[in-house]
XYZ file of C-alpha atoms in Angstrom:
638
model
C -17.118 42.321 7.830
C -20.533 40.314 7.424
C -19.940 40.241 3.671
C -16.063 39.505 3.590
C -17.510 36.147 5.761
C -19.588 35.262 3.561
C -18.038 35.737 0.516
C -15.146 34.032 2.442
C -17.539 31.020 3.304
C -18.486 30.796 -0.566
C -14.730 30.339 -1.248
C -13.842 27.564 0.854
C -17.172 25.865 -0.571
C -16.211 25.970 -3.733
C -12.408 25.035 -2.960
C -13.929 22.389 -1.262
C -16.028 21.191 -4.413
C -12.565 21.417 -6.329
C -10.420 19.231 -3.554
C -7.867 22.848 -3.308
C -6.925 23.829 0.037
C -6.710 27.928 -0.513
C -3.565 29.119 0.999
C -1.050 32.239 -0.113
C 0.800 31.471 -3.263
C 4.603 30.783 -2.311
C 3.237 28.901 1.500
C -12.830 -8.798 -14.763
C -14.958 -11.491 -14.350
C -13.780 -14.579 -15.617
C -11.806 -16.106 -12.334
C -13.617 -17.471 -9.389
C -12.456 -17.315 -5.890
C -12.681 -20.419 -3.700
C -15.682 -19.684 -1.741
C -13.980 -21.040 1.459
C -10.357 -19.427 2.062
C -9.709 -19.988 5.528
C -7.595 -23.139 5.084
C -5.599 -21.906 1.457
C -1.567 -21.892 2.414
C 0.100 -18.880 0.836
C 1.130 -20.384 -2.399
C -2.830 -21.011 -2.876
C -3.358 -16.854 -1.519
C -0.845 -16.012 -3.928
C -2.241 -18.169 -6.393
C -5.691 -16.039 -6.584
C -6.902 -15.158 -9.884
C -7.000 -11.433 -10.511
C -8.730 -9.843 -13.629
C -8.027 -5.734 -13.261
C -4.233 -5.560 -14.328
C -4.800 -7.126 -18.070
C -8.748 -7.619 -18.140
C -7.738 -11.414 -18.088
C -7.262 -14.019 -15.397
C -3.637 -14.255 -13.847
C -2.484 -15.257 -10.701
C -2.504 -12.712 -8.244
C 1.777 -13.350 -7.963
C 2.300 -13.043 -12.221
C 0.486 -9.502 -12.089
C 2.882 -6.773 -13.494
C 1.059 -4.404 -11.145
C 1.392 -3.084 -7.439
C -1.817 -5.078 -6.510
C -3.900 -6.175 -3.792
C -7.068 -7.996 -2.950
C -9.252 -7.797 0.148
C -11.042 -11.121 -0.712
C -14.310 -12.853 0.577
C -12.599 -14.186 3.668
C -11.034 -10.326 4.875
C -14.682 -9.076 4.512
C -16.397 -11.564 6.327
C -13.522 -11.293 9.171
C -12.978 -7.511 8.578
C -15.923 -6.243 10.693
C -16.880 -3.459 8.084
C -19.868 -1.801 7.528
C -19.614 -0.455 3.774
C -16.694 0.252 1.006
C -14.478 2.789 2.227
C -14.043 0.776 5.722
C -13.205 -2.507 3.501
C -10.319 0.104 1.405
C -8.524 1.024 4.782
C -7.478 -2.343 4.442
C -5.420 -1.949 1.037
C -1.535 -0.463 2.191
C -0.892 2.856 0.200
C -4.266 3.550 0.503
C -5.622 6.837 1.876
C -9.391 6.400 3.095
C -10.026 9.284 5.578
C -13.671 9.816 7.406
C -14.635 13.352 7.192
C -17.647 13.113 8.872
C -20.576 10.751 9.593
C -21.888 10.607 6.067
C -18.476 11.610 3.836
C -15.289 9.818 3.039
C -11.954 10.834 1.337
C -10.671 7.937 -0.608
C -7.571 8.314 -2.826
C -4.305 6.097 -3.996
C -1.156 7.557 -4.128
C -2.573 11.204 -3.416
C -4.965 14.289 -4.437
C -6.829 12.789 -1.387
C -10.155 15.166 -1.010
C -14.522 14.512 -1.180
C -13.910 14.820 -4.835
C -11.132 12.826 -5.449
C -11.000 12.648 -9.062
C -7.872 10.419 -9.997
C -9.035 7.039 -9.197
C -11.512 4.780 -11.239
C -14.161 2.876 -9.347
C -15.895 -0.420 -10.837
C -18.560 -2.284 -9.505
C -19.318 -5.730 -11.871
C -18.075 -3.621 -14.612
C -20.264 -0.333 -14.215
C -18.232 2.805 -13.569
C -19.098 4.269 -10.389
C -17.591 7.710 -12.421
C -20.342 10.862 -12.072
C -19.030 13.059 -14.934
C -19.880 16.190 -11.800
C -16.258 15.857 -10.753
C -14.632 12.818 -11.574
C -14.832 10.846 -9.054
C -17.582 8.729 -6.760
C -20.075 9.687 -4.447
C -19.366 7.409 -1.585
C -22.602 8.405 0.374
C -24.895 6.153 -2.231
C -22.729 3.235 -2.900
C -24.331 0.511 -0.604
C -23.621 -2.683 -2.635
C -24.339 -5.826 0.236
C -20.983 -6.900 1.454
C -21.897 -10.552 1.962
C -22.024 -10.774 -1.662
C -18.842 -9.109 -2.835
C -16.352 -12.160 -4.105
C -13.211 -9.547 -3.949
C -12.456 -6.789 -4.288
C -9.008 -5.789 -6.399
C -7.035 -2.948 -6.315
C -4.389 -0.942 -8.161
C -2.247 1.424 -7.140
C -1.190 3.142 -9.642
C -2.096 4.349 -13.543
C -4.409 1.716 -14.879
C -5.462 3.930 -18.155
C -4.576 2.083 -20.673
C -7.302 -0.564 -19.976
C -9.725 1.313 -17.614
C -9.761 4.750 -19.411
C -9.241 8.864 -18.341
C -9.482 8.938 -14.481
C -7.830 6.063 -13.610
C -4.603 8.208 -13.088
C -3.499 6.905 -9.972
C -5.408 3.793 -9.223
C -8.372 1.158 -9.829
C -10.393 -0.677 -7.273
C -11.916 -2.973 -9.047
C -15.425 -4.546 -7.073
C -16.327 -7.889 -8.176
C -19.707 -9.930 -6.546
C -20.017 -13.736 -6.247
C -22.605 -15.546 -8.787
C -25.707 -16.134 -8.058
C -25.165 -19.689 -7.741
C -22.501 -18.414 -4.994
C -25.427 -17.638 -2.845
C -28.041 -20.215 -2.482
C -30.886 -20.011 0.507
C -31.146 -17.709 3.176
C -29.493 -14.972 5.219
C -30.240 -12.632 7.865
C -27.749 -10.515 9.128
C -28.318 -7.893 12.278
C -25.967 -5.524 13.681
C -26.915 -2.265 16.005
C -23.990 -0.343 18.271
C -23.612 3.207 19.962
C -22.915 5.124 16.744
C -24.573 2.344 14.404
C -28.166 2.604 14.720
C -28.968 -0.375 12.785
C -27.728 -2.331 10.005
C -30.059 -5.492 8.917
C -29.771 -7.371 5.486
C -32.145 -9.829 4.181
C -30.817 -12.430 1.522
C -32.688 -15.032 -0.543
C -31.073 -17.186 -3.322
C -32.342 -20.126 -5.860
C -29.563 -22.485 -8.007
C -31.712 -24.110 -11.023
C -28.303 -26.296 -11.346
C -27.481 -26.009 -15.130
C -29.764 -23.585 -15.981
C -28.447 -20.576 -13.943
C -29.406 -18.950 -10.302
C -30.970 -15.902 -8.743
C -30.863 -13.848 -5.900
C -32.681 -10.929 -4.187
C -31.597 -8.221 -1.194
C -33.033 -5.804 1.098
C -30.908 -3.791 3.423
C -30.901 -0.708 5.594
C -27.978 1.078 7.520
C -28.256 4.158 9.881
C -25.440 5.785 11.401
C -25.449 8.397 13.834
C -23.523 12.511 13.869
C -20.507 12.474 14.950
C -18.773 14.462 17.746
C -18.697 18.021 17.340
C -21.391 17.882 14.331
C -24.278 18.810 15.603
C -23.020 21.584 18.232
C -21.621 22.976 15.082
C -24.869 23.262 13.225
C -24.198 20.351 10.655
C -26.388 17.124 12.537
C -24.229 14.960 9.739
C -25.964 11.633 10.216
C -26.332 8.949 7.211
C -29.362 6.494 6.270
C -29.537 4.765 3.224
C -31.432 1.410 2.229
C -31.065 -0.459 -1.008
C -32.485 -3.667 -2.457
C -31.932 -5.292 -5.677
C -31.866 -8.925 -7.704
C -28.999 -10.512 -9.774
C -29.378 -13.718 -12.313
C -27.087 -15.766 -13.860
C -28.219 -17.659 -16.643
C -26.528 -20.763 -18.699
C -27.811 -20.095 -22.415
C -25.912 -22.314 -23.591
C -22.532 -24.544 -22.873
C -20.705 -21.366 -23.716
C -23.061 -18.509 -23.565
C -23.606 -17.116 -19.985
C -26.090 -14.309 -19.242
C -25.875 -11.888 -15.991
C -29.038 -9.431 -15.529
C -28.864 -7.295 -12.181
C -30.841 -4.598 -10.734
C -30.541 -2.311 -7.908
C -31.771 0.617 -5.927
C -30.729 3.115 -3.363
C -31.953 5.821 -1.191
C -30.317 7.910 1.442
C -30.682 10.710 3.397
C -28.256 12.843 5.369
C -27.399 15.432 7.301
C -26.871 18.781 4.957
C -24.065 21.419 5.697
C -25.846 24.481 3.538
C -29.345 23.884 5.020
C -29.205 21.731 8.618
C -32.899 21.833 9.587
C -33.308 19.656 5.925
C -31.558 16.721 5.462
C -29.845 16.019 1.748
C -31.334 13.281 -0.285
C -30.224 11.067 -2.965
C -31.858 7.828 -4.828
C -30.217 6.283 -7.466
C -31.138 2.978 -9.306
C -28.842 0.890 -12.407
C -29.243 -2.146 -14.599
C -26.734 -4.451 -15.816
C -26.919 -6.808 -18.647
C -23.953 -8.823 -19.610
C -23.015 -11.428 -21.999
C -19.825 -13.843 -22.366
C -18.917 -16.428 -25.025
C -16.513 -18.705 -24.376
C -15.002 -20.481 -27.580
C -12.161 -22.144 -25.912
C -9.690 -21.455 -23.059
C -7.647 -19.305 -25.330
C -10.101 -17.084 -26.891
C -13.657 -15.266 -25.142
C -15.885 -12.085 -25.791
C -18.240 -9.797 -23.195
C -20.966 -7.745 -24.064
C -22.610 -5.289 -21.043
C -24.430 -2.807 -20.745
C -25.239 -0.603 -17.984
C -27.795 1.840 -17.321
C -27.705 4.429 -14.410
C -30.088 6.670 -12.986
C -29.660 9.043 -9.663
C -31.270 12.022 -8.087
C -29.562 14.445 -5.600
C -31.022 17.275 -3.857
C -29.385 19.718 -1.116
C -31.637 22.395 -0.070
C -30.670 25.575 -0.908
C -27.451 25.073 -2.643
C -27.943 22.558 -5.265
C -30.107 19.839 -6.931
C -28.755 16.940 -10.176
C -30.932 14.455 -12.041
C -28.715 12.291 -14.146
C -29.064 9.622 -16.858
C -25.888 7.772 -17.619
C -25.614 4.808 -20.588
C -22.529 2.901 -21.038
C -22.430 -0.097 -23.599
C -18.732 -1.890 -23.844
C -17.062 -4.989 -26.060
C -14.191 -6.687 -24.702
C -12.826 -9.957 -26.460
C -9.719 -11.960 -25.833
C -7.290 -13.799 -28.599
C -4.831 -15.896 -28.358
C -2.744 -15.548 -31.714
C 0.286 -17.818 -31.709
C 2.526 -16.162 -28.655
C 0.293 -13.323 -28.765
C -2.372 -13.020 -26.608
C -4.658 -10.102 -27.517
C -7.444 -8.159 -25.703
C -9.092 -5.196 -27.531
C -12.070 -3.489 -26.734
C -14.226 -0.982 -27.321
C -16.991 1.410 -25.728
C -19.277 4.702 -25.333
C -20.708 6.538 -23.017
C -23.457 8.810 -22.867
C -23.838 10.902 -19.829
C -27.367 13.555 -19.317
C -28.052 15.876 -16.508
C -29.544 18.302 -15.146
C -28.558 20.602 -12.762
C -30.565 23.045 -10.158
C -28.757 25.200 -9.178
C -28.589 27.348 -5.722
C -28.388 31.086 -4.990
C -24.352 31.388 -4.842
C -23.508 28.470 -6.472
C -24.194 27.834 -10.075
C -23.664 25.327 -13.168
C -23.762 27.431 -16.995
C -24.939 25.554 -18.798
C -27.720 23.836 -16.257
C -27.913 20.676 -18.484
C -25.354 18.649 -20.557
C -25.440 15.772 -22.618
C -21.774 14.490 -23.143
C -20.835 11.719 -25.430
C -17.656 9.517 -24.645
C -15.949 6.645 -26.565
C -13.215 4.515 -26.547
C -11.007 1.932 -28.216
C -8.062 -0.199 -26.246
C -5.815 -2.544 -27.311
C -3.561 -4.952 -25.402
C -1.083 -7.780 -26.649
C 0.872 -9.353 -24.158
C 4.098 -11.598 -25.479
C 6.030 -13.817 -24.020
C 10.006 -13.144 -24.814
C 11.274 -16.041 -23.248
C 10.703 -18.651 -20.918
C 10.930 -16.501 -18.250
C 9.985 -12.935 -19.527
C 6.552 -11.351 -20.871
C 6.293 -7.933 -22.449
C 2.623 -6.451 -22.522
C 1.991 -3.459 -24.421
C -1.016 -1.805 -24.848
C -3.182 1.516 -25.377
C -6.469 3.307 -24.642
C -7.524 5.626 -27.056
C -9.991 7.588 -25.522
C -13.036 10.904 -27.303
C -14.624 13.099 -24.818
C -16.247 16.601 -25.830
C -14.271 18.967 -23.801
C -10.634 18.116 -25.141
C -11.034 15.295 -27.959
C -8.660 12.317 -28.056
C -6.772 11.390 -25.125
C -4.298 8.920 -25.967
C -3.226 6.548 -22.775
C -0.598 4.108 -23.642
C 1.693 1.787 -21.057
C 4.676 -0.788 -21.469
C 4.174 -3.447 -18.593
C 7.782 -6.021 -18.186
C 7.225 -9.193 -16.224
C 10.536 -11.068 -15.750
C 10.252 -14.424 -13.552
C 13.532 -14.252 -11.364
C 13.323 -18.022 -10.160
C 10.052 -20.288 -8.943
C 9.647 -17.768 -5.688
C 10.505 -13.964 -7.370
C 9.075 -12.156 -9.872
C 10.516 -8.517 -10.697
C 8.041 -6.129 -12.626
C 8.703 -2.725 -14.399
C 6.346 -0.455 -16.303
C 5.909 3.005 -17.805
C 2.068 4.615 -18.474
C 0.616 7.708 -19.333
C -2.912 8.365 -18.044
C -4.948 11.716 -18.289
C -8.156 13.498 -16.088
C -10.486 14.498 -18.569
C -12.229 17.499 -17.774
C -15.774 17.680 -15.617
C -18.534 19.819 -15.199
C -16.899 21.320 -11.694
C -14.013 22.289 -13.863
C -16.026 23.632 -16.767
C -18.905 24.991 -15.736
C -18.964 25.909 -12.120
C -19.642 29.453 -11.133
C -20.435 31.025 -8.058
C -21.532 34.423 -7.014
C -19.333 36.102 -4.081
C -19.393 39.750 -2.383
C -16.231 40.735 -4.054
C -14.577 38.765 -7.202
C -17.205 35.842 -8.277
C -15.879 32.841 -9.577
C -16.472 32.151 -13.775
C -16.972 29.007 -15.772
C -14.181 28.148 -17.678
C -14.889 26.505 -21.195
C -10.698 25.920 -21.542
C -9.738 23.405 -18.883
C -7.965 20.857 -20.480
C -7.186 17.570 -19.258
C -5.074 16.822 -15.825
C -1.789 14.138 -17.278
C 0.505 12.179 -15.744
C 3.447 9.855 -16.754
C 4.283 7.389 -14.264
C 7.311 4.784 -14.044
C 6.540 2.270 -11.688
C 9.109 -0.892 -10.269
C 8.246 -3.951 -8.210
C 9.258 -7.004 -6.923
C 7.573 -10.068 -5.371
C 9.897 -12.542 -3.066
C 8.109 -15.485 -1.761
C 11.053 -16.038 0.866
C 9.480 -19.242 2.566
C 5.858 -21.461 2.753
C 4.672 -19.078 4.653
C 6.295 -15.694 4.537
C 6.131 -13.648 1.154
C 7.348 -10.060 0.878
C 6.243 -7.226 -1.994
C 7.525 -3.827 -2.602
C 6.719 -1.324 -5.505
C 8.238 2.222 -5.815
C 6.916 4.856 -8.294
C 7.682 8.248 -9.426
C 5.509 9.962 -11.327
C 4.745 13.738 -13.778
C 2.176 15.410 -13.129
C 1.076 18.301 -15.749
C -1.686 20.603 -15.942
C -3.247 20.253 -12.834
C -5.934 22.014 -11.662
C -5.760 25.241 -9.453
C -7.858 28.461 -9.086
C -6.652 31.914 -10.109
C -7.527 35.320 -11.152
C -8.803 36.398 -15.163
C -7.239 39.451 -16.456
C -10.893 41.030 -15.531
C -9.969 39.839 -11.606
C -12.360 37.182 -11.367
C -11.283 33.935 -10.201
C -12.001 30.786 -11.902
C -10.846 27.064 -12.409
C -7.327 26.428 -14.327
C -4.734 24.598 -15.411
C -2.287 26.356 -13.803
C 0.206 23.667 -11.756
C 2.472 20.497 -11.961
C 4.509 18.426 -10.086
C 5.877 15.392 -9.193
C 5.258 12.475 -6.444
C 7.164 9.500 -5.928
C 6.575 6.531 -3.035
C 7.059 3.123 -1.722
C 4.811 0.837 -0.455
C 5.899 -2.385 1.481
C 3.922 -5.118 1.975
C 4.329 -8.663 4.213
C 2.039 -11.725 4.566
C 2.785 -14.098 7.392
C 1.009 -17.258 7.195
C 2.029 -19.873 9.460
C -1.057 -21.806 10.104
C -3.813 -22.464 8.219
C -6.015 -20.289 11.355
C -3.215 -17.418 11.623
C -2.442 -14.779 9.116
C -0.728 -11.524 9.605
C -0.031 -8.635 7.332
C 2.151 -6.015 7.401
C 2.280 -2.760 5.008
C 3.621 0.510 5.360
C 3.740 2.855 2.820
C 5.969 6.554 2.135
C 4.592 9.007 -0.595
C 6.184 12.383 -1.568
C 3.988 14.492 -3.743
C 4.873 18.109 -4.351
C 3.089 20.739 -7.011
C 3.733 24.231 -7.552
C 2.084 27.043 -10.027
C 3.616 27.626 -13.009
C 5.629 30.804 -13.139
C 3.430 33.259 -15.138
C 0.456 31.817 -13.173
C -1.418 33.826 -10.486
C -2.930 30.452 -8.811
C -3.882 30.610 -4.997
C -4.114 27.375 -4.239
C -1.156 25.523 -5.072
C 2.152 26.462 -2.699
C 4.714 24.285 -3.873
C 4.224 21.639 -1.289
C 1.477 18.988 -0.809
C 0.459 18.765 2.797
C -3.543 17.441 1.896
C -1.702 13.676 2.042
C -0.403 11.419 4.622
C 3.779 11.089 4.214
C 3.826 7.532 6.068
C 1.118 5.078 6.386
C 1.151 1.390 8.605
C -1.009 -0.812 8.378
C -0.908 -4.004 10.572
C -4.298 -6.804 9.731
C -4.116 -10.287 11.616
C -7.059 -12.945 12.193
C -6.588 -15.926 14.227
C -9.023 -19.163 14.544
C -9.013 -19.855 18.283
C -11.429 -23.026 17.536
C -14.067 -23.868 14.608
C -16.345 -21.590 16.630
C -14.180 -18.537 17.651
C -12.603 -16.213 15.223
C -10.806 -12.625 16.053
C -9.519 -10.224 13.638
C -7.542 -7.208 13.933
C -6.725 -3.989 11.873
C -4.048 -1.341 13.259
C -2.931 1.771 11.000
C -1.268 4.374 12.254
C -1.506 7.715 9.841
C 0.616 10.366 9.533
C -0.748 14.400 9.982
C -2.061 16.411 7.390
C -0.513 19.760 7.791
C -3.385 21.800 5.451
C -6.184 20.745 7.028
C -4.612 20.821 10.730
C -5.118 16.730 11.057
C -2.844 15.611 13.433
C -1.718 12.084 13.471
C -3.361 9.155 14.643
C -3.337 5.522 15.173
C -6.474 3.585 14.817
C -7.613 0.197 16.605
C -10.619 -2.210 15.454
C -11.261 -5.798 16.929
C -13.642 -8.337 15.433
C -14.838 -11.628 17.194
C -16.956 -13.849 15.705
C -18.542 -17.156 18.359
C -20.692 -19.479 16.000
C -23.740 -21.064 18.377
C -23.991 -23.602 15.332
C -23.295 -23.723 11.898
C -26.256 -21.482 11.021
C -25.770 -18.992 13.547
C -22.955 -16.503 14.152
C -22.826 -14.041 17.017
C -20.759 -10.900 16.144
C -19.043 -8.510 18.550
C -16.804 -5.091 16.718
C -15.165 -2.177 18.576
C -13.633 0.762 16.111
C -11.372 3.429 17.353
C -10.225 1.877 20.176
C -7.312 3.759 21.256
C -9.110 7.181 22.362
C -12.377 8.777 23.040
C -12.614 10.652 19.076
C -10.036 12.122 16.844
C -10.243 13.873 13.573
C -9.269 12.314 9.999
C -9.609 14.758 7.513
C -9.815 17.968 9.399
C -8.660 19.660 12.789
C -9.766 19.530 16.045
C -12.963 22.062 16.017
C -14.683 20.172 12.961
C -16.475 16.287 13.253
C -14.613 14.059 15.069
C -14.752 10.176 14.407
C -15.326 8.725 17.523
C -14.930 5.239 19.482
C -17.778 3.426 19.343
C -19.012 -0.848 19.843
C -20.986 -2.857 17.910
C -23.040 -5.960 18.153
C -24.683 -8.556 15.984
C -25.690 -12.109 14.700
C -25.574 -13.391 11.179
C -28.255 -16.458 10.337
C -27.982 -18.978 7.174
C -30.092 -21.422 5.601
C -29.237 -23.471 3.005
């Protein structure tokens, strides 16, 4: 009985690695924001520059794409305390809390702790590990204060953005240095947040560029039902780094950035040792600007991270990426091509059960893209464009989409577009092994990519100054996905051995009536079913995906009671997750800000306030994310 547990233990760890629930078969850069926003009208919101749907500015109401922006203004009024609260914001969003150091974070489904579909970018570095696809949310602690927005996609985003952007892009942009002159001090301590402090200091040279440097620290504390269970899962993690912006010339701009992290958490395979992770990257990037019409970026980004859980497993990794993007206009055409490479090293140490084969990689990728957007009419644009993608587990990946833009009238724009995006294989799908008391799990050196073809429709209807209304349905293939089943030796391993299909709606409403009182409104429906193919053996796909909320809504508002006195508000109700035994729930935070004087802001937050604790990404015996208060004050010098 002893061993069936544990073997049965090793299972769900590995399942849990993978994002599979096991159940019976059959069951860029170049737009600024206004630093100020509080007093745009709705034209001016809609107005916004976004950079992630073509890689070139256009206003936030031309893009072909289902996207949103949580800007400067919703994260100083938000109330949040890292990235994946700032994404609960975004409608069709899933960001779950699994516990106090872990988050879920998926668009349009495959929600899981490895959530592989969805590309991450912070100033242009992939937050990608090439472990499994996907972003290790515990050790991204970029300062808040200094992102200038943050834009995301739902939806495939390939063609530009490359393998893993499948079913979205959040793209994370931060202000300039010259964005951030003098001082700031920000302090914030509650009943679950220990602390939170950040430290600021910035310099503007006025034509010749500007720096800045950071220091921060954040501790949260278990949550209910964690430590009586044996996993104490609390988070700490500080980081610090500096940023420059330099004017070479009239056209040449320089951007140099460094940071470092370093956190430590509670671990689930050894809870008398906490996990730790450090991680450190550099960012060098040049632009040229020859005229409005035509512009070229050089960066390149080095990573470096260490992450070690006693007992079960230990990675040192050394990641280079160096990409060339340039814009053209060429009569109607306006062209952006690109290309880039990637070279990933690690090495792995691994535990007792759990095992990578090989312990060490060094994978190469590259890339090529090319984009031409064309105007067929006054009122019509056609973009077209490609990725063309080399890694060494399956070769060329090939990631084209067709994006239509046709401008109904001055307030409606309808959009349609068809993409094909792939999943390129990882080291959890290729190399992962792990030793159970009965049938042990065997690397697989023939997983081939996860693909997807996606049709997506939208429409934008500005129906007054100060109501606007935007709804985008998608349906989308899914091929190849990834499962585990048995060998013909009866040893389980990872396979391509599903497909399905998912299709959705999200809704989404800005009210705007006054310049101090904005509310949104977005609710969201996604159907996603997969099922093993027929001559498959697979125990982990049952035909119907239950891992994802059906129905999302999402309710934000902020009202300016006086020049001193601000309060925000974010309501989202979430439908149950029938795998994991998460039953629905509806979720309350309030945010009030009281300035003493220009310099000096008090802050007061409460999270979860409709009950006591409730789970998000589990049942009711696992970590429960509980109410808690908060309390703070925010100093600036010029």
């Amino acid at each position: 009985m002893a061993k069936r547990l544990i073997s049965g233990c090793r299972i769900a760890v590995v399942c849990g690695l993978l994002g599979l629930n096991v159940v019976p078969a059959g069951a860029d850069e170049l737009a600024a924001l206004p630093q100020d926003l509080t007093r745009l009208s709705l034209e001016d919101l809609l107005s916004i520059q976004v950079t992630s749907v073509s890689r070139v500015a256009e206003d936030l109401s031309d893009a072909p794409a289902a996207i949103r922006v949580i800007t400067a203004r919703d994260i100083a009024r938000s109330g949040a305390r890292n990235l994946p609260e700032l994404l609960q914001l975004i409608n069709g969003v899933q960001v779950a809390r699994i516990n106090g150091r872990s988050w879920a974070v998926a668009s349009r489904g495959f929600n899981a702790s490895t959530s592989d579909k969805l590309e991450v970018r912070l100033d242009g570095r992939t937050l990608y590990t090439p472990l499994f696809s996907g972003v290790v949310w515990e050790l991204q602690d970029p300062p808040l204060e200094s992102i200038d927005r943050i834009e995301v996609i739902r939806g495939p985003g390939a063609s530009l953005w490359g393998a893993n952007a499948v079913n979205g892009v959040i793209n994370i942009i931060s202000k300039s240095a010259d964005e951030t002159p003098g001082s700031s001090l920000m302090l914030r301590a509650g009943d679950e947040l220990k602390r939170q402090v950040y430290a600021r200091q910035g310099q503007d040279f006025g034509a010749a560029g500007a720096w800045r440097i950071f220091a921060q620290s954040r501790a949260t504390g278990p949550t209910a039902m964690s430590a009586e269970g044996g996993f104490n899962d609390f988070h700490e993690i500080s980081s610090a780094g500096i940023r420059g912006d330099l004017s070479l010339t009239p056209r040449d701009e320089l951007m140099l950035s460094a940071n470092i992290q370093d956190a430590e958490m509670g671990s689930s395979s050894s809870p008398d040792a906490p996990e730790t992770m450090r991680a450190g990257d550099l960012i060098a990037r040049w632009t040229r600007r020859h005229s409005d019409r035509s512009d070229f970026q050089l960066q390149l980004n080095l990573d470096k991270s260490w992450r070690h859980a006693p007992t079960s497993f230990g990675e040192e990794r050394t990641q280079v990426d160096l990409e060339f993007r340039q814009r053209q206009q060429l009569g109607r055409h306006e062209l952006v091509w690109g290309v880039g490479a990637r070279r990933s090293m690690d090495q792995i140490e691994n535990g007792v059960a759990i095992y990578f084969d090989p312990d060490n990689s060094d994978l190469a990728t590259y890339n090529i893209f090319l984009q031409d957007r064309l105007p067929l009419g006054r009122s019509l644009n056609l973009t077209l464009g490609s990725k063309f993608e080399h890694n060494e587990y399956t070769g060329w990946e090939i990631q084209p989409s067709a994006r239509l833009a046709w401008r109904a009238g001055p307030r409606q724009m309808l959009w349609a577009a068809v993409s094909r995006a792939a999943r390129s294989p990882n080291r959890l799908d290729r190399d992962l092994g792990v030793i159970l008391e009965g049938p042990d799990f065997v690397t697989n050196d023939s997983f081939r990519a996860e693909r997807a073809l996606v049709a997506e429709l939208g429409w934008r209807w500005r129906l007054s100054p100060d109501l606007s209304l935007e709804m985008s349905s998608h349906y989308a293939d899914y091929d190849q996905l990834r499962g585990v089943s048995f060998t013909p030796a009866g040893e389980l391993v990872v396979s391509n051995s599903g497909y399905g299909r998912g299709y959705g709606t999200e809704l989404d409403l800005l009210w705007a009536p006054q310049a101090g009182w904005r509310l949104w409104l977005g609710y969201s429906f996604l159907d996603l079913r997969y099922q093993a193919y027929p001559d498959s053996n697979d125990i982990t796909i049952d035909g119907n995906n239950e891992n994802d909320p059906q129905q999302q809504v999402k309710l934000r508002g902020s009202w300016d009671f006086s020049p001193r006195l601000q309060l925000n508000g974010q309501f989202r109700w979430v439908d149950r997750l029938p795998d994991r035994g998460t039953p629905d729930y509806a979720q309350l935070n309030l945010y009030l800000t009281y300035s003493l004087r220009p310099t000096l802001q008090l802050q007061f937050g409460g999270r979860n306030l409709l009950e006591a604790e409730h789970p998000e990404f589990g049942d009711a015996n696992g970590p429960q994310v509980e109410r808690e208060v908060f309390a703070g004050l925010r100093w600036e010098l010029p």
